Short mmCIF file of C-alpha atoms and ligand atoms in Angstrom, two decimals:
data_model
loop_
_atom_site.label_atom_id
_atom_site.label_comp_id
_atom_site.label_asym_id
_atom_site.label_seq_id
_atom_site.Cartn_x
_atom_site.Cartn_y
_atom_site.Cartn_z
CA MET A 69 0.00 0.00 0.00
CA ASN A 70 1.46 3.34 -0.98
CA ASP A 71 0.10 5.09 2.10
CA ARG A 72 2.40 3.07 4.38
CA ILE A 73 4.65 6.12 4.62
CA LEU A 74 2.11 7.74 6.97
CA ASN A 75 2.84 4.90 9.38
CA THR A 76 6.50 5.73 9.84
CA PRO A 77 8.06 7.62 12.75
CA ILE A 78 9.34 11.16 12.46
CA LYS A 79 11.05 13.61 14.76
CA LEU A 80 9.22 16.78 15.75
CA GLY A 81 11.01 19.04 18.21
CA HIS A 82 11.96 16.91 21.22
CA HIS A 83 9.65 14.07 20.24
CA THR A 84 9.88 11.07 18.01
CA LEU A 85 6.32 10.65 16.77
CA ASN A 86 4.99 7.13 16.14
CA ASN A 87 3.35 8.07 12.85
CA ARG A 88 2.59 11.02 10.58
CA VAL A 89 -1.17 11.21 11.10
CA VAL A 90 -2.16 14.42 12.92
CA LEU A 91 -5.30 15.35 14.85
CA PRO A 92 -5.64 19.03 13.84
CA PRO A 93 -7.23 21.64 16.09
CA LEU A 94 -11.01 21.07 16.12
CA THR A 95 -13.34 23.37 18.04
CA ARG A 96 -16.12 21.29 19.63
CA GLN A 97 -17.57 23.76 22.19
CA ARG A 98 -17.96 21.44 25.14
CA SER A 99 -16.20 23.22 27.98
CA ALA A 100 -17.83 23.40 31.43
CA GLN A 101 -19.90 26.51 32.18
CA PRO A 102 -19.43 28.97 33.67
CA GLY A 103 -15.68 29.37 33.25
CA ASP A 104 -14.91 27.71 29.88
CA ILE A 105 -13.09 24.82 31.57
CA ALA A 106 -11.95 21.58 29.86
CA THR A 107 -13.80 18.52 31.21
CA GLU A 108 -13.49 14.76 31.80
CA LEU A 109 -15.59 14.21 28.69
CA MET A 110 -13.10 16.24 26.65
CA ALA A 111 -10.28 14.19 28.19
CA GLU A 112 -12.06 11.03 27.01
CA TYR A 113 -12.48 12.43 23.47
CA TYR A 114 -8.76 13.22 23.21
CA ARG A 115 -7.78 9.89 24.84
CA GLN A 116 -9.76 8.04 22.16
CA ARG A 117 -7.75 9.83 19.44
CA ALA A 118 -4.29 9.52 21.02
CA GLY A 119 -3.22 7.00 18.34
CA ALA A 120 -2.40 10.07 16.23
CA GLY A 121 1.33 10.63 15.88
CA PHE A 122 0.71 14.23 16.86
CA MET A 123 -2.30 16.09 18.28
CA VAL A 124 -3.22 19.74 18.56
CA SER A 125 -5.96 20.84 20.94
CA GLU A 126 -9.00 22.74 19.77
CA GLY A 127 -8.39 26.49 19.78
CA THR A 128 -8.18 27.73 23.37
CA GLN A 129 -8.62 31.45 24.02
CA ILE A 130 -5.66 33.20 25.64
CA GLU A 131 -7.81 35.89 27.31
CA PRO A 132 -11.54 36.62 27.69
CA ARG A 133 -11.60 38.99 24.68
CA GLY A 134 -10.15 36.21 22.53
CA GLN A 135 -13.41 34.23 22.48
CA GLY A 136 -15.72 34.28 19.47
CA TYR A 137 -17.91 31.26 20.14
CA ALA A 138 -19.71 30.22 23.30
CA TRP A 139 -18.36 27.25 25.30
CA THR A 140 -14.86 27.16 23.79
CA PRO A 141 -12.25 26.41 26.48
CA GLY A 142 -9.87 29.08 27.80
CA ILE A 143 -6.27 28.83 29.01
CA TYR A 144 -5.86 32.03 31.07
CA ALA A 145 -7.50 31.16 34.43
CA PRO A 146 -6.16 28.68 37.04
CA ALA A 147 -9.30 26.48 36.84
CA GLN A 148 -8.85 26.27 33.07
CA ILE A 149 -5.24 25.11 33.48
CA ASP A 150 -6.46 22.42 35.90
CA GLY A 151 -9.13 21.36 33.40
CA TRP A 152 -6.61 20.97 30.58
CA ARG A 153 -4.41 18.82 32.82
CA LYS A 154 -7.10 16.12 32.64
CA VAL A 155 -6.76 16.15 28.87
CA THR A 156 -2.97 16.06 28.76
CA ASP A 157 -2.81 13.31 31.40
CA ALA A 158 -5.24 11.18 29.39
CA VAL A 159 -3.28 11.68 26.17
CA HIS A 160 0.08 10.98 27.81
CA ALA A 161 -1.26 7.81 29.46
CA GLU A 162 -1.88 6.54 25.90
CA GLY A 163 1.59 7.60 24.71
CA GLY A 164 0.32 10.58 22.71
CA VAL A 165 1.93 13.98 22.09
CA ILE A 166 -0.28 17.08 22.29
CA PHE A 167 0.24 20.81 21.74
CA ALA A 168 -2.29 23.53 22.71
CA GLN A 169 -3.60 25.82 19.99
CA LEU A 170 -3.41 29.40 21.32
CA TRP A 171 -6.35 31.35 19.95
CA HIS A 172 -7.51 34.95 19.84
CA VAL A 173 -10.42 35.66 17.50
CA GLY A 174 -9.94 39.45 17.35
CA ARG A 175 -12.84 40.96 15.42
CA VAL A 176 -14.69 37.64 14.92
CA SER A 177 -16.61 37.99 18.17
CA HIS A 178 -19.67 39.70 19.56
CA ASN A 179 -20.43 42.10 22.42
CA ALA A 180 -22.28 39.28 24.20
CA LEU A 181 -18.96 37.39 24.53
CA GLN A 182 -16.85 40.40 25.49
CA PRO A 183 -16.11 41.60 29.03
CA GLY A 184 -18.49 44.44 29.87
CA GLY A 185 -20.33 43.98 26.56
CA ALA A 186 -17.59 45.97 24.80
CA ALA A 187 -16.83 45.81 21.10
CA PRO A 188 -14.32 43.12 20.06
CA VAL A 189 -10.74 44.26 19.49
CA ALA A 190 -8.86 44.13 16.17
CA PRO A 191 -5.98 45.77 14.29
CA SER A 192 -8.45 48.21 12.70
CA ALA A 193 -12.09 49.18 13.05
CA LEU A 194 -13.03 47.08 10.02
CA GLN A 195 -15.97 44.71 10.39
CA ALA A 196 -15.76 40.98 9.57
CA LEU A 197 -18.62 40.76 7.09
CA GLN A 198 -18.39 37.10 6.10
CA ALA A 199 -17.55 35.42 9.42
CA LYS A 200 -20.02 34.69 12.22
CA ALA A 201 -19.61 34.62 15.99
CA PHE A 202 -21.69 32.26 18.15
CA ILE A 203 -23.35 33.41 21.36
CA GLU A 204 -25.25 31.59 24.07
CA THR A 205 -28.96 32.49 24.10
CA ALA A 206 -30.03 30.06 26.88
CA PRO A 207 -28.11 27.33 28.76
CA GLY A 208 -26.95 24.90 26.06
CA ALA A 209 -28.55 26.91 23.23
CA GLY A 210 -27.08 29.59 21.01
CA ALA A 211 -27.16 31.53 17.77
CA LEU A 212 -24.75 32.63 15.04
CA MET A 213 -24.32 36.41 15.02
CA GLN A 214 -22.83 39.02 12.74
CA PRO A 215 -19.67 40.39 14.39
CA PRO A 216 -19.99 44.16 15.07
CA VAL A 217 -17.50 46.82 14.02
CA PRO A 218 -14.45 46.16 16.25
CA ARG A 219 -12.35 48.68 18.17
CA ALA A 220 -8.83 49.26 16.86
CA LEU A 221 -6.15 48.29 19.40
CA ALA A 222 -3.73 50.97 20.65
CA ALA A 223 -0.02 50.13 20.17
CA LEU A 224 0.43 49.62 23.93
CA GLU A 225 -2.45 47.16 23.96
CA ILE A 226 -0.74 45.17 21.21
CA GLU A 227 2.32 44.88 23.40
CA GLU A 228 0.09 43.68 26.22
CA LEU A 229 -1.47 41.08 23.91
CA VAL A 230 1.96 39.68 23.01
CA GLY A 231 2.38 39.23 26.76
CA PHE A 232 -0.93 37.34 26.93
CA TYR A 233 0.36 34.90 24.31
CA ALA A 234 3.53 34.34 26.34
CA GLN A 235 1.52 33.84 29.53
CA ALA A 236 -0.85 31.43 27.78
CA ALA A 237 2.17 29.43 26.58
CA ARG A 238 3.43 29.25 30.17
CA ASN A 239 -0.03 28.12 31.27
CA ALA A 240 -0.05 25.45 28.55
CA LEU A 241 3.20 23.97 29.87
CA ASP A 242 1.76 24.12 33.41
CA ALA A 243 -1.26 22.22 32.11
CA GLY A 244 1.01 19.47 30.79
CA PHE A 245 0.95 20.28 27.07
CA ASP A 246 4.07 19.25 25.13
CA GLY A 247 4.11 22.59 23.32
CA VAL A 248 1.93 25.23 21.70
CA GLU A 249 0.66 26.18 18.26
CA ILE A 250 -0.08 29.81 17.47
CA HIS A 251 -3.34 30.12 15.56
CA ALA A 252 -2.47 32.55 12.76
CA ALA A 253 -5.06 31.15 10.34
CA ASN A 254 -8.73 31.35 9.36
CA GLY A 255 -9.25 35.09 9.71
CA TYR A 256 -8.58 35.40 13.45
CA LEU A 257 -6.47 38.02 15.22
CA VAL A 258 -2.94 37.24 13.94
CA ASN A 259 -4.35 36.71 10.44
CA GLN A 260 -6.21 40.05 10.75
CA PHE A 261 -2.88 41.79 11.29
CA ILE A 262 -1.24 39.98 8.34
CA SER A 263 -3.99 40.75 5.83
CA ALA A 264 -4.18 44.28 4.40
CA HIS A 265 -7.89 43.59 3.99
CA SER A 266 -8.39 43.77 7.77
CA ASN A 267 -5.42 45.96 8.74
CA ASN A 268 -5.25 49.60 7.63
CA ARG A 269 -3.12 50.82 10.55
CA ASP A 270 -0.68 53.63 9.90
CA ASP A 271 1.74 52.75 12.72
CA GLU A 272 4.48 50.10 12.84
CA TYR A 273 1.88 47.28 12.84
CA GLY A 274 0.31 48.24 9.50
CA GLY A 275 1.14 49.33 5.98
CA SER A 276 4.07 47.34 4.58
CA LEU A 277 4.02 43.54 4.74
CA ASP A 278 6.99 43.70 7.09
CA ASN A 279 4.89 45.85 9.44
CA ARG A 280 1.84 43.58 9.09
CA LEU A 281 4.04 40.64 10.09
CA ARG A 282 5.33 42.46 13.19
CA PHE A 283 2.62 41.14 15.52
CA LEU A 284 3.35 37.55 14.42
CA ARG A 285 7.10 38.14 14.79
CA GLU A 286 6.71 39.54 18.31
CA ILE A 287 4.45 36.67 19.40
CA VAL A 288 6.81 34.03 17.99
CA GLU A 289 9.78 35.63 19.75
CA ALA A 290 7.94 36.03 23.06
CA VAL A 291 6.51 32.51 23.05
CA CYS A 292 9.86 31.03 21.98
CA LYS A 293 11.41 32.54 25.10
CA VAL A 294 8.88 30.65 27.20
CA VAL A 295 8.67 27.25 25.50
CA GLY A 296 11.73 27.14 23.23
CA PRO A 297 11.55 26.74 19.45
CA GLU A 298 11.23 22.92 19.67
CA ARG A 299 7.86 23.28 21.37
CA LEU A 300 6.37 25.82 18.98
CA GLY A 301 4.35 25.60 15.78
CA VAL A 302 2.34 28.16 13.79
CA ARG A 303 -0.77 27.62 11.66
CA PHE A 304 -1.58 29.63 8.52
CA SER A 305 -4.36 29.43 5.95
CA PRO A 306 -3.13 30.95 2.70
CA LEU A 307 -5.96 31.23 0.20
CA PHE A 308 -5.19 31.13 -3.51
CA SER A 309 -7.48 32.33 -6.31
CA GLY A 310 -10.96 30.84 -6.19
CA THR A 311 -14.23 32.67 -6.64
CA ASP A 312 -14.99 36.02 -5.03
CA GLU A 313 -17.08 34.12 -2.51
CA ASP A 314 -14.08 31.95 -1.57
CA ARG A 315 -11.85 34.97 -1.26
CA VAL A 316 -14.02 36.80 1.20
CA TYR A 317 -15.10 33.64 3.01
CA ILE A 318 -13.02 34.50 6.02
CA GLY A 319 -12.42 38.09 5.05
CA LEU A 320 -8.96 37.46 3.69
CA VAL A 321 -8.04 38.91 0.39
CA GLU A 322 -4.33 38.73 -0.25
CA GLU A 323 -3.09 40.39 -3.38
CA ASP A 324 -0.17 38.00 -3.53
CA PRO A 325 -0.74 35.09 -1.10
CA HIS A 326 2.46 33.34 -2.24
CA HIS A 327 4.62 36.33 -1.33
CA THR A 328 2.74 37.09 1.91
CA TYR A 329 2.99 33.58 3.31
CA ILE A 330 6.52 32.82 2.19
CA GLU A 331 7.56 36.03 3.98
CA ALA A 332 5.55 34.90 7.04
CA ILE A 333 7.28 31.52 6.95
CA LYS A 334 10.66 33.29 6.84
CA VAL A 335 9.69 34.79 10.21
CA LEU A 336 9.20 31.27 11.58
CA GLU A 337 12.42 30.00 10.02
CA ALA A 338 14.37 32.84 11.66
CA SER A 339 13.25 31.52 15.07
CA GLY A 340 13.82 27.87 14.18
CA ILE A 341 10.41 26.71 15.37
CA ALA A 342 9.39 23.05 15.16
CA TYR A 343 6.68 23.21 12.51
CA VAL A 344 4.41 25.14 10.23
CA SER A 345 0.88 23.88 9.73
CA ILE A 346 -1.00 24.85 6.59
CA ALA A 347 -4.80 24.73 6.70
CA GLU A 348 -5.96 24.49 3.11
CA ALA A 349 -9.37 25.60 1.93
CA ASP A 350 -11.62 22.67 2.76
CA TRP A 351 -15.02 23.45 1.31
CA ASP A 352 -16.50 21.96 -1.91
CA ASN A 353 -14.78 23.19 -5.08
CA ALA A 354 -12.31 25.19 -2.98
CA PRO A 355 -9.26 26.81 -4.59
CA VAL A 356 -6.25 24.49 -4.50
CA LEU A 357 -2.80 25.30 -3.22
CA PRO A 358 -0.33 25.50 -6.15
CA ASP A 359 2.60 23.07 -6.10
CA SER A 360 4.92 26.04 -6.63
CA PHE A 361 3.79 27.33 -3.23
CA ARG A 362 4.35 23.96 -1.55
CA GLU A 363 7.83 23.80 -3.06
CA ALA A 364 8.60 27.31 -1.83
CA VAL A 365 7.42 26.40 1.69
CA ARG A 366 9.79 23.42 1.67
CA SER A 367 12.78 25.40 0.45
CA THR A 368 12.11 28.29 2.89
CA PHE A 369 11.49 26.30 6.06
CA ASN A 370 13.68 23.67 7.72
CA GLY A 371 11.18 22.54 10.36
CA ARG A 372 8.34 20.07 9.87
CA ILE A 373 5.48 20.85 7.49
CA ILE A 374 1.89 19.77 8.13
CA TYR A 375 -0.98 20.04 5.63
CA ALA A 376 -4.71 19.66 6.29
CA GLY A 377 -7.85 20.06 4.23
CA GLY A 378 -9.77 17.32 2.48
CA TYR A 379 -6.99 14.73 2.61
CA THR A 380 -7.34 11.01 2.08
CA ALA A 381 -4.53 8.69 3.19
CA GLU A 382 -3.54 8.28 -0.44
CA ARG A 383 -3.35 12.00 -1.24
CA GLY A 384 -1.48 12.67 1.99
CA ALA A 385 1.01 9.87 1.38
CA LYS A 386 1.69 11.21 -2.12
CA LEU A 387 2.56 14.62 -0.72
CA VAL A 388 4.91 13.07 1.86
CA GLU A 389 6.52 10.82 -0.77
CA ALA A 390 7.03 13.83 -3.03
CA GLY A 391 8.99 15.40 -0.16
CA LEU A 392 6.57 18.33 0.17
CA ALA A 393 4.95 17.41 3.50
CA ASP A 394 6.10 15.63 6.68
CA LEU A 395 2.79 15.11 8.43
CA ILE A 396 -0.85 15.08 7.28
CA ALA A 397 -3.77 16.20 9.43
CA PHE A 398 -7.28 14.78 9.08
CA GLY A 399 -10.03 16.87 10.66
CA ARG A 400 -13.54 15.62 9.93
CA PRO A 401 -12.39 12.00 9.42
CA PHE A 402 -10.85 12.09 12.91
CA ILE A 403 -14.06 13.45 14.44
CA ALA A 404 -15.92 10.40 13.13
CA ASN A 405 -13.14 7.82 13.65
CA PRO A 406 -11.36 7.78 17.01
CA ASP A 407 -9.01 5.05 15.70
CA LEU A 408 -8.41 6.81 12.38
CA PRO A 409 -4.67 5.99 12.10
CA GLN A 410 -5.31 2.24 12.48
CA ARG A 411 -8.13 2.42 9.94
CA LEU A 412 -5.93 4.27 7.45
CA PHE A 413 -2.95 1.94 7.95
CA ASN A 414 -5.08 -1.20 7.59
CA GLY A 415 -7.41 0.03 4.87
CA TRP A 416 -10.44 -0.44 7.14
CA PRO A 417 -13.66 1.43 6.25
CA LEU A 418 -14.39 4.81 7.88
CA ASN A 419 -17.43 5.81 9.93
CA PRO A 420 -19.39 8.58 8.19
CA LEU A 421 -19.47 11.98 9.87
CA ARG A 422 -22.77 13.00 11.48
CA GLU A 423 -23.82 16.65 11.71
CA GLU A 424 -25.34 16.14 15.15
CA GLY A 425 -23.07 17.20 17.98
CA MET A 426 -20.42 18.77 15.77
CA TYR A 427 -20.50 22.03 17.75
CA GLY A 428 -21.61 21.82 21.36
CA GLY A 429 -23.58 19.15 23.20
CA GLY A 430 -22.48 16.09 25.14
CA GLU A 431 -21.33 12.59 24.18
CA VAL A 432 -23.50 12.32 21.08
CA GLY A 433 -21.46 13.05 17.97
CA TYR A 434 -18.38 13.40 20.19
CA THR A 435 -17.24 10.34 22.12
CA ASP A 436 -19.84 7.89 20.77
CA TYR A 437 -18.20 7.12 17.40
CA PRO A 438 -17.13 3.45 17.58
CA ALA A 439 -13.65 2.09 16.93
CA TYR A 440 -13.47 -0.44 14.10
CA ALA A 441 -14.68 -3.92 14.99
CA ARG A 442 -13.64 -6.74 12.69
CA PRO A 443 -16.72 -8.35 11.15
C1 FMN B 607 -15.68 21.16 13.68
C2 FMN B 607 -14.43 21.86 13.22
C3 FMN B 607 -13.75 22.69 14.11
C4 FMN B 607 -12.54 23.31 13.74
N1 FMN B 607 -11.85 24.07 14.64
C5 FMN B 607 -10.63 24.57 14.34
C6 FMN B 607 -9.85 25.25 15.32
O1 FMN B 607 -10.21 25.38 16.50
N2 FMN B 607 -8.64 25.74 14.93
C7 FMN B 607 -8.16 25.59 13.64
O2 FMN B 607 -7.06 26.05 13.34
N3 FMN B 607 -8.88 24.93 12.71
C8 FMN B 607 -10.08 24.40 13.02
N4 FMN B 607 -10.78 23.68 12.07
C9 FMN B 607 -10.13 23.34 10.78
C10 FMN B 607 -9.49 21.93 10.86
O3 FMN B 607 -8.37 21.93 11.73
C11 FMN B 607 -9.02 21.40 9.48
O4 FMN B 607 -8.10 22.29 8.92
C12 FMN B 607 -10.22 21.24 8.55
O5 FMN B 607 -11.21 20.46 9.16
C13 FMN B 607 -9.82 20.58 7.22
O6 FMN B 607 -9.46 19.24 7.38
P1 FMN B 607 -10.48 18.05 6.93
O7 FMN B 607 -10.88 18.33 5.50
O8 FMN B 607 -9.66 16.81 7.07
O9 FMN B 607 -11.65 18.11 7.84
C14 FMN B 607 -12.01 23.10 12.42
C15 FMN B 607 -12.72 22.30 11.52
C16 FMN B 607 -13.91 21.66 11.90
C17 FMN B 607 -14.62 20.76 10.91
#
């Protein structure tokens, strides 16, 4: 089978991973309320999936203003750190390796989620017109909402935010995570700084691409000081061509995505971090990532490279064999198949994904997907 290459070990930072199948960050909105605290049920969900060579937690907000969806877990309060420890203990007991995805949604939020009902914060007062926030309307029930016009951050507040990332990284280590991934993808705060579409600042954080990459650079440097480069990864979502609808899907219009993201990856290379994770467009008929971009990522970056977005074992193995990827992440297939690596390695059939319980709820659609049973 040509996808055997996914079942080979690889080094990532301090770790030798058992295989190249990754559980990517997947928001499932099941934290305990009030307090946005990771639970025993979440620990069970991650334990079931610890056969992955490498795991990244669902996005976890680094401060209260960083939340854009009800019930996502935080990593800034002591009780939240204790909650995450249940998850990391469960994963480690199964021999897994797990990083925490550090998340700040920036403008993709709503007053109902913000301290004091304030406007969300962002690089500029430019509204996210295509993205939706999710607020609680009654215990266990909620609604998608249009994010309001955000408030532009003052330069001193940006400095403070960099400190929040560093503190969240410290908290992640305290919680037992093996490292952290900075969420710089999908139209959230770091991405909002990178994209001229959402950043029209006229100070040192806006204007030139070098300035728009400053926030990322400062976060990477600050977090590196806390965890070391071996325990750090960054996730991007470069979007190439596609229809107008695709391009504004997450509010990210890059005039030259190749140039923007190769320059961003140079920032990572300068710090020698462990990996870059590329989230590809994953909707039907989505624009594809050009091979020329993948080749440029490989020649720019010496760490590990992870791709996600509509992969099958076969497509992923091809990319690894071609030398363009080191690890392949499977999102929706991993939601539906707790033993996904074994199924892929043995050619066993996959459980179909169910819509029920994708975002929020209890065990249904979360921990109730069965492992493969031989007929
Ligand atoms: C339910 C769900 C939640 C997600 N949450 C996150 C998240 O918290 N952080 C992130 O970077 N990507 C998130 N993603 C994107 C996935 O990590 C992945 O890139 C995407 O699902 C494409 O892979 P797939 O086609 O194998 O599902 C999410 C995707 C899904 C379906």
